[in-house]
């Protein structure tokens, strides 16, 4: 699994839009294919991070390029984590 989180989202509470996350995942997948796929051909899961919360998880996880979520602060609050 490879996780992507924008540097500007770390500790800020700001979340990448689904469009920003998808664009980043496409770039990462392309680089993975160019650099590592010949040695490790199996498909890797790509997760997104950066303030994934119950109110934005569905829009992020509904994107074809995003396979999962790297949950940060929401995992520390039982109600938020349960909502994910």
C-alpha positions as YAML, in Angstrom:
chain: A
units: angstrom
residues:
- id: 1
  name: UNK
  ca: [0.00, 0.00, 0.00]
- id: 2
  name: UNK
  ca: [1.15, 3.49, -0.80]
- id: 3
  name: UNK
  ca: [-0.40, 6.47, 0.97]
- id: 4
  name: UNK
  ca: [-0.53, 10.03, -0.32]
- id: 5
  name: UNK
  ca: [-1.09, 13.05, 1.90]
- id: 6
  name: UNK
  ca: [-0.47, 16.60, 0.77]
- id: 7
  name: UNK
  ca: [2.21, 18.31, 2.84]
- id: 8
  name: UNK
  ca: [-0.08, 21.30, 3.30]
- id: 9
  name: UNK
  ca: [-2.74, 19.06, 4.89]
- id: 10
  name: UNK
  ca: [-0.56, 17.65, 7.67]
- id: 11
  name: UNK
  ca: [-1.82, 18.95, 10.98]
- id: 12
  name: UNK
  ca: [-3.90, 21.72, 9.37]
- id: 13
  name: UNK
  ca: [-7.33, 20.12, 9.16]
- id: 14
  name: UNK
  ca: [-7.42, 21.04, 5.45]
- id: 15
  name: UNK
  ca: [-8.48, 18.30, 3.03]
- id: 16
  name: UNK
  ca: [-7.57, 17.82, -0.60]
- id: 17
  name: UNK
  ca: [-10.56, 17.91, -2.88]
- id: 18
  name: UNK
  ca: [-11.35, 14.66, -4.65]
- id: 19
  name: UNK
  ca: [-9.99, 16.22, -7.86]
- id: 20
  name: UNK
  ca: [-6.66, 17.14, -6.24]
- id: 21
  name: UNK
  ca: [-6.34, 13.68, -4.68]
- id: 22
  name: UNK
  ca: [-7.18, 11.90, -7.95]
- id: 23
  name: UNK
  ca: [-4.64, 13.97, -9.89]
- id: 24
  name: UNK
  ca: [-1.94, 13.17, -7.33]
- id: 25
  name: UNK
  ca: [-2.81, 9.46, -7.35]
- id: 26
  name: UNK
  ca: [-2.62, 9.36, -11.16]
- id: 27
  name: UNK
  ca: [0.87, 10.89, -11.05]
- id: 28
  name: UNK
  ca: [2.00, 8.47, -8.33]
- id: 29
  name: UNK
  ca: [0.58, 5.46, -10.20]
- id: 30
  name: UNK
  ca: [2.34, 6.52, -13.41]
- id: 31
  name: UNK
  ca: [5.65, 6.95, -11.59]
- id: 32
  name: UNK
  ca: [5.16, 3.60, -9.88]
- id: 33
  name: UNK
  ca: [4.58, 1.94, -13.23]
- id: 34
  name: UNK
  ca: [7.68, 3.56, -14.73]
- id: 35
  name: UNK
  ca: [10.03, 2.88, -11.83]
- id: 36
  name: UNK
  ca: [8.90, -0.20, -9.92]
- id: 37
  name: UNK
  ca: [6.34, -2.23, -11.83]
- id: 38
  name: UNK
  ca: [9.00, -4.20, -13.74]
- id: 39
  name: UNK
  ca: [10.34, -5.50, -10.40]
- id: 40
  name: UNK
  ca: [7.02, -5.64, -8.50]
- id: 41
  name: UNK
  ca: [4.31, -6.14, -11.13]
- id: 42
  name: UNK
  ca: [1.40, -6.72, -8.77]
- id: 43
  name: UNK
  ca: [-1.09, -3.94, -8.25]
- id: 44
  name: UNK
  ca: [-0.62, -1.80, -5.19]
- id: 45
  name: UNK
  ca: [-3.40, -0.08, -3.27]
- id: 46
  name: UNK
  ca: [-3.16, 3.70, -3.11]
- id: 47
  name: UNK
  ca: [-4.69, 5.46, -0.11]
- id: 48
  name: UNK
  ca: [-5.30, 9.11, 0.51]
- id: 49
  name: UNK
  ca: [-4.75, 10.99, 3.74]
- id: 50
  name: UNK
  ca: [-5.04, 14.50, 5.01]
- id: 51
  name: UNK
  ca: [-8.02, 15.13, 7.24]
- id: 52
  name: UNK
  ca: [-10.22, 12.30, 6.03]
- id: 53
  name: UNK
  ca: [-13.41, 12.67, 8.07]
- id: 54
  name: UNK
  ca: [-16.95, 11.27, 8.00]
- id: 55
  name: UNK
  ca: [-18.19, 14.29, 6.03]
- id: 56
  name: UNK
  ca: [-15.64, 13.95, 3.20]
- id: 57
  name: UNK
  ca: [-14.74, 10.24, 3.18]
- id: 58
  name: UNK
  ca: [-17.46, 9.18, 0.74]
- id: 59
  name: UNK
  ca: [-16.48, 11.78, -1.86]
- id: 60
  name: UNK
  ca: [-12.81, 10.78, -1.61]
- id: 61
  name: UNK
  ca: [-13.31, 7.02, -1.45]
- id: 62
  name: UNK
  ca: [-15.82, 7.14, -4.30]
- id: 63
  name: UNK
  ca: [-13.02, 8.01, -6.73]
- id: 64
  name: UNK
  ca: [-11.70, 5.21, -8.93]
- id: 65
  name: UNK
  ca: [-8.06, 6.15, -8.27]
- id: 66
  name: UNK
  ca: [-8.42, 6.04, -4.46]
- id: 67
  name: UNK
  ca: [-8.34, 2.61, -2.84]
- id: 68
  name: UNK
  ca: [-8.49, 3.57, 0.84]
- id: 69
  name: UNK
  ca: [-7.97, 6.21, 3.49]
- id: 70
  name: UNK
  ca: [-5.08, 6.98, 5.79]
- id: 71
  name: UNK
  ca: [-7.00, 8.28, 8.79]
- id: 72
  name: UNK
  ca: [-5.26, 10.66, 11.15]
- id: 73
  name: UNK
  ca: [-6.96, 12.83, 13.77]
- id: 74
  name: UNK
  ca: [-10.41, 11.38, 13.12]
- id: 75
  name: UNK
  ca: [-9.13, 8.06, 14.46]
- id: 76
  name: UNK
  ca: [-8.62, 9.67, 17.86]
- id: 77
  name: UNK
  ca: [-12.31, 10.55, 18.24]
- id: 78
  name: UNK
  ca: [-14.55, 7.48, 18.61]
- id: 79
  name: UNK
  ca: [-17.57, 9.16, 17.00]
- id: 80
  name: UNK
  ca: [-15.57, 10.36, 13.98]
- id: 81
  name: UNK
  ca: [-13.80, 7.05, 13.56]
- id: 82
  name: UNK
  ca: [-17.06, 5.12, 13.80]
- id: 83
  name: UNK
  ca: [-18.53, 7.43, 11.15]
- id: 84
  name: UNK
  ca: [-15.82, 6.41, 8.74]
...
